[in-house]
């Protein structure tokens, strides 16, 4: 099957006052059409910067140096002009952020922001047609009082509602890749569960591939088909979700799983301090790692 | 045994006229000395309002609060204020960025007059050591610390002033799982060592399962269920509690089974 996204040996460095810091040490991953892939790791491991690189936003930063292959639907992203890359965002690839109340613009109503998104694909779309289309999209995320929501400002809606609006907007132009950066973290557990279910069904129906970024292993288990575990800018383990959860092979993955408190009880897990084995390459991938 | 904290028919309303919001309705429960009571519920269920009343940020609209066998006035004495302390959710914003870590911890000691002024720095250092931070961290600004370390400072600050009851408002939800496990372990150890009581506010039921003795489930300001932790998870009485447990993202197969059995029981 064809890859929607392929990242090859991606290296990211930041130039700062104290010299150059390497943040990603050569990560490779691929996402096939319609596949839900999760990138799991702690804060600071390089999850979100990877997403920003795919969107082409970090490359615009003067202090960032990005090297490595980026292929989106068989086109080499590195060869695109800024303008071409800009045209891809919001149409062929889109993103959902962690905190919906701050990712939506507070000074425009939802309706205005929806029209803007829809006009990225079809600039001549009339206001009425946009409103109609927005209504259909809101239906798909189980929001049924369209008129109220479209005329509301983001701060007038609840967090869960805003996140559903953000999901509808992200999928409005039928992107082939959706990047979801911790989409449930800012919501409380019940709302998070509802939102993720909804998103799961929706991407399944539209056949959208998803790069799901999260630190929550439980959420990942329910959402993803395949996972990559990232630790300090290196991918330490990858595989189908079921296999990785049933039989984690890398020391870091095991520690990450052991650290999650269980609802079946058993007390607070005991965690060893930074284990040297976290840096050990996994034997199966030993040959392609330094 | 007299409960350390006890709430008797406590209610809180905000606003007036047509815009009344009843944030907490007729809530009664006890917290025993050395006990960890978890308060769970969705956002907007009144958890934080409850915490603010216990801390004395504002008074209750009706009902009574008792602390250690005596009524707790809305206007708190220094003694009450030092005995009931708070650890907040986000350590990035709960520490003053312009104060060194040590100065933040010391402030409480100065205000409550704990120890003689010349001893206070050593009390601060002892408090930092208790939460597993090196003594010389006292001179660092919060910006030089990681999220987990900052949360440890917030805990040290709450404990340094000889508190007996600590209100933990989502103390680990801003932390990564590995850090969360360490902070939870620290909280457990400190409670056992010092005989503290916790009111542990959270919406993460997997954390509750492993740290709390009893659980109080809140829904739109009301206490819908309050029982021992084991009973809540193995045999919840309320559908709402079932829903909350069902929403927890889980990792192992046993957990998925537990959730499924709860879900099927709920339907019958």
JSON list of C-alpha atoms in Angstrom, two decimals, chain A residues 42-43 187-193 215-219 221-222 242 245-246 252 255-257 259-274, chain B residues 41-43 175-182 184-185 188 203-207 209-211 233 243-256 258-259:
[
{"chain": "A", "resi": 42, "resn": "UNK", "atom": "CA", "xyz": [7.19, 12.09, 27.26]},
{"chain": "A", "resi": 43, "resn": "UNK", "atom": "CA", "xyz": [7.34, 15.85, 27.06]},
{"chain": "A", "resi": 187, "resn": "UNK", "atom": "CA", "xyz": [-10.38, 17.70, 28.31]},
{"chain": "A", "resi": 188, "resn": "UNK", "atom": "CA", "xyz": [-11.66, 15.72, 31.26]},
{"chain": "A", "resi": 189, "resn": "UNK", "atom": "CA", "xyz": [-11.84, 11.93, 31.07]},
{"chain": "A", "resi": 190, "resn": "UNK", "atom": "CA", "xyz": [-15.45, 11.45, 30.01]},
{"chain": "A", "resi": 191, "resn": "UNK", "atom": "CA", "xyz": [-15.34, 14.18, 27.38]},
{"chain": "A", "resi": 192, "resn": "UNK", "atom": "CA", "xyz": [-11.99, 12.89, 26.17]},
{"chain": "A", "resi": 193, "resn": "UNK", "atom": "CA", "xyz": [-13.42, 9.42, 25.68]},
{"chain": "A", "resi": 215, "resn": "UNK", "atom": "CA", "xyz": [1.85, 10.71, 26.06]},
{"chain": "A", "resi": 216, "resn": "UNK", "atom": "CA", "xyz": [-1.17, 8.77, 27.27]},
{"chain": "A", "resi": 217, "resn": "UNK", "atom": "CA", "xyz": [-0.69, 5.08, 26.56]},
{"chain": "A", "resi": 218, "resn": "UNK", "atom": "CA", "xyz": [-4.29, 4.20, 27.38]},
{"chain": "A", "resi": 219, "resn": "UNK", "atom": "CA", "xyz": [-5.60, 6.60, 24.78]},
{"chain": "A", "resi": 221, "resn": "UNK", "atom": "CA", "xyz": [-4.15, 1.72, 22.81]},
{"chain": "A", "resi": 222, "resn": "UNK", "atom": "CA", "xyz": [-7.71, 2.58, 21.97]},
{"chain": "A", "resi": 242, "resn": "UNK", "atom": "CA", "xyz": [-1.60, -4.92, 20.06]},
{"chain": "A", "resi": 245, "resn": "UNK", "atom": "CA", "xyz": [1.20, -3.55, 24.38]},
{"chain": "A", "resi": 246, "resn": "UNK", "atom": "CA", "xyz": [1.18, -7.31, 24.86]},
{"chain": "A", "resi": 252, "resn": "UNK", "atom": "CA", "xyz": [11.82, 2.40, 27.97]},
{"chain": "A", "resi": 255, "resn": "UNK", "atom": "CA", "xyz": [8.95, 1.51, 32.00]},
{"chain": "A", "resi": 256, "resn": "UNK", "atom": "CA", "xyz": [6.39, 3.74, 30.32]},
{"chain": "A", "resi": 257, "resn": "UNK", "atom": "CA", "xyz": [3.77, 1.03, 30.58]},
{"chain": "A", "resi": 259, "resn": "UNK", "atom": "CA", "xyz": [4.24, 3.73, 35.18]},
{"chain": "A", "resi": 260, "resn": "UNK", "atom": "CA", "xyz": [0.56, 3.94, 34.27]},
{"chain": "A", "resi": 261, "resn": "UNK", "atom": "CA", "xyz": [-1.58, 3.40, 37.38]},
{"chain": "A", "resi": 262, "resn": "UNK", "atom": "CA", "xyz": [-4.02, 0.52, 36.82]},
{"chain": "A", "resi": 263, "resn": "UNK", "atom": "CA", "xyz": [-7.73, 0.75, 37.56]},
{"chain": "A", "resi": 264, "resn": "UNK", "atom": "CA", "xyz": [-7.51, -2.83, 38.75]},
{"chain": "A", "resi": 265, "resn": "UNK", "atom": "CA", "xyz": [-5.37, -1.59, 41.64]},
{"chain": "A", "resi": 266, "resn": "UNK", "atom": "CA", "xyz": [-1.94, -2.75, 42.75]},
{"chain": "A", "resi": 267, "resn": "UNK", "atom": "CA", "xyz": [-0.62, 0.48, 44.21]},
{"chain": "A", "resi": 268, "resn": "UNK", "atom": "CA", "xyz": [1.50, 3.23, 42.74]},
{"chain": "A", "resi": 269, "resn": "UNK", "atom": "CA", "xyz": [4.07, 1.73, 40.40]},
{"chain": "A", "resi": 270, "resn": "UNK", "atom": "CA", "xyz": [7.69, 1.75, 41.50]},
{"chain": "A", "resi": 271, "resn": "UNK", "atom": "CA", "xyz": [9.86, 3.62, 39.03]},
{"chain": "A", "resi": 272, "resn": "UNK", "atom": "CA", "xyz": [13.60, 3.30, 38.76]},
{"chain": "A", "resi": 273, "resn": "UNK", "atom": "CA", "xyz": [15.52, 6.44, 38.00]},
{"chain": "A", "resi": 274, "resn": "UNK", "atom": "CA", "xyz": [16.84, 7.06, 34.50]},
{"chain": "B", "resi": 41, "resn": "UNK", "atom": "CA", "xyz": [-16.15, 14.21, 38.90]},
{"chain": "B", "resi": 42, "resn": "UNK", "atom": "CA", "xyz": [-16.21, 15.95, 35.53]},
{"chain": "B", "resi": 43, "resn": "UNK", "atom": "CA", "xyz": [-15.24, 19.57, 35.00]},
{"chain": "B", "resi": 175, "resn": "UNK", "atom": "CA", "xyz": [2.96, 15.63, 34.54]},
{"chain": "B", "resi": 176, "resn": "UNK", "atom": "CA", "xyz": [4.16, 12.75, 32.35]},
{"chain": "B", "resi": 177, "resn": "UNK", "atom": "CA", "xyz": [3.40, 9.20, 33.46]},
{"chain": "B", "resi": 178, "resn": "UNK", "atom": "CA", "xyz": [6.90, 8.40, 34.69]},
{"chain": "B", "resi": 179, "resn": "UNK", "atom": "CA", "xyz": [7.08, 11.62, 36.70]},
{"chain": "B", "resi": 180, "resn": "UNK", "atom": "CA", "xyz": [3.51, 11.15, 37.87]},
{"chain": "B", "resi": 181, "resn": "UNK", "atom": "CA", "xyz": [4.33, 7.74, 39.33]},
{"chain": "B", "resi": 182, "resn": "UNK", "atom": "CA", "xyz": [7.25, 9.21, 41.31]},
{"chain": "B", "resi": 184, "resn": "UNK", "atom": "CA", "xyz": [2.36, 9.86, 43.67]},
{"chain": "B", "resi": 185, "resn": "UNK", "atom": "CA", "xyz": [4.78, 7.60, 45.48]},
{"chain": "B", "resi": 188, "resn": "UNK", "atom": "CA", "xyz": [1.99, 8.32, 49.65]},
{"chain": "B", "resi": 203, "resn": "UNK", "atom": "CA", "xyz": [-10.70, 13.21, 37.30]},
{"chain": "B", "resi": 204, "resn": "UNK", "atom": "CA", "xyz": [-8.21, 10.41, 36.69]},
{"chain": "B", "resi": 205, "resn": "UNK", "atom": "CA", "xyz": [-9.75, 7.32, 38.24]},
{"chain": "B", "resi": 206, "resn": "UNK", "atom": "CA", "xyz": [-6.74, 5.12, 37.64]},
{"chain": "B", "resi": 207, "resn": "UNK", "atom": "CA", "xyz": [-4.76, 7.37, 40.00]},
{"chain": "B", "resi": 209, "resn": "UNK", "atom": "CA", "xyz": [-7.66, 3.53, 42.54]},
{"chain": "B", "resi": 210, "resn": "UNK", "atom": "CA", "xyz": [-4.06, 3.43, 43.71]},
{"chain": "B", "resi": 211, "resn": "UNK", "atom": "CA", "xyz": [-3.77, 6.26, 46.22]},
{"chain": "B", "resi": 233, "resn": "UNK", "atom": "CA", "xyz": [-14.33, 0.09, 41.59]},
{"chain": "B", "resi": 243, "resn": "UNK", "atom": "CA", "xyz": [-19.47, 5.92, 33.23]},
{"chain": "B", "resi": 244, "resn": "UNK", "atom": "CA", "xyz": [-16.51, 7.61, 34.84]},
{"chain": "B", "resi": 245, "resn": "UNK", "atom": "CA", "xyz": [-14.67, 4.31, 35.23]},
{"chain": "B", "resi": 246, "resn": "UNK", "atom": "CA", "xyz": [-15.61, 3.34, 31.68]},
{"chain": "B", "resi": 247, "resn": "UNK", "atom": "CA", "xyz": [-14.03, 6.52, 30.31]},
{"chain": "B", "resi": 248, "resn": "UNK", "atom": "CA", "xyz": [-10.58, 5.86, 31.76]},
{"chain": "B", "resi": 249, "resn": "UNK", "atom": "CA", "xyz": [-8.10, 4.99, 29.02]},
{"chain": "B", "resi": 250, "resn": "UNK", "atom": "CA", "xyz": [-6.48, 1.71, 30.06]},
{"chain": "B", "resi": 251, "resn": "UNK", "atom": "CA", "xyz": [-3.38, -0.21, 29.16]},
{"chain": "B", "resi": 252, "resn": "UNK", "atom": "CA", "xyz": [-3.66, -3.84, 30.20]},
{"chain": "B", "resi": 253, "resn": "UNK", "atom": "CA", "xyz": [-6.03, -6.61, 29.20]},
{"chain": "B", "resi": 254, "resn": "UNK", "atom": "CA", "xyz": [-7.26, -7.15, 32.79]},
{"chain": "B", "resi": 255, "resn": "UNK", "atom": "CA", "xyz": [-8.33, -3.53, 32.94]},
{"chain": "B", "resi": 256, "resn": "UNK", "atom": "CA", "xyz": [-10.28, -3.83, 29.71]},
{"chain": "B", "resi": 258, "resn": "UNK", "atom": "CA", "xyz": [-12.91, -4.99, 34.35]},
{"chain": "B", "resi": 259, "resn": "UNK", "atom": "CA", "xyz": [-14.35, -2.17, 32.32]}
]
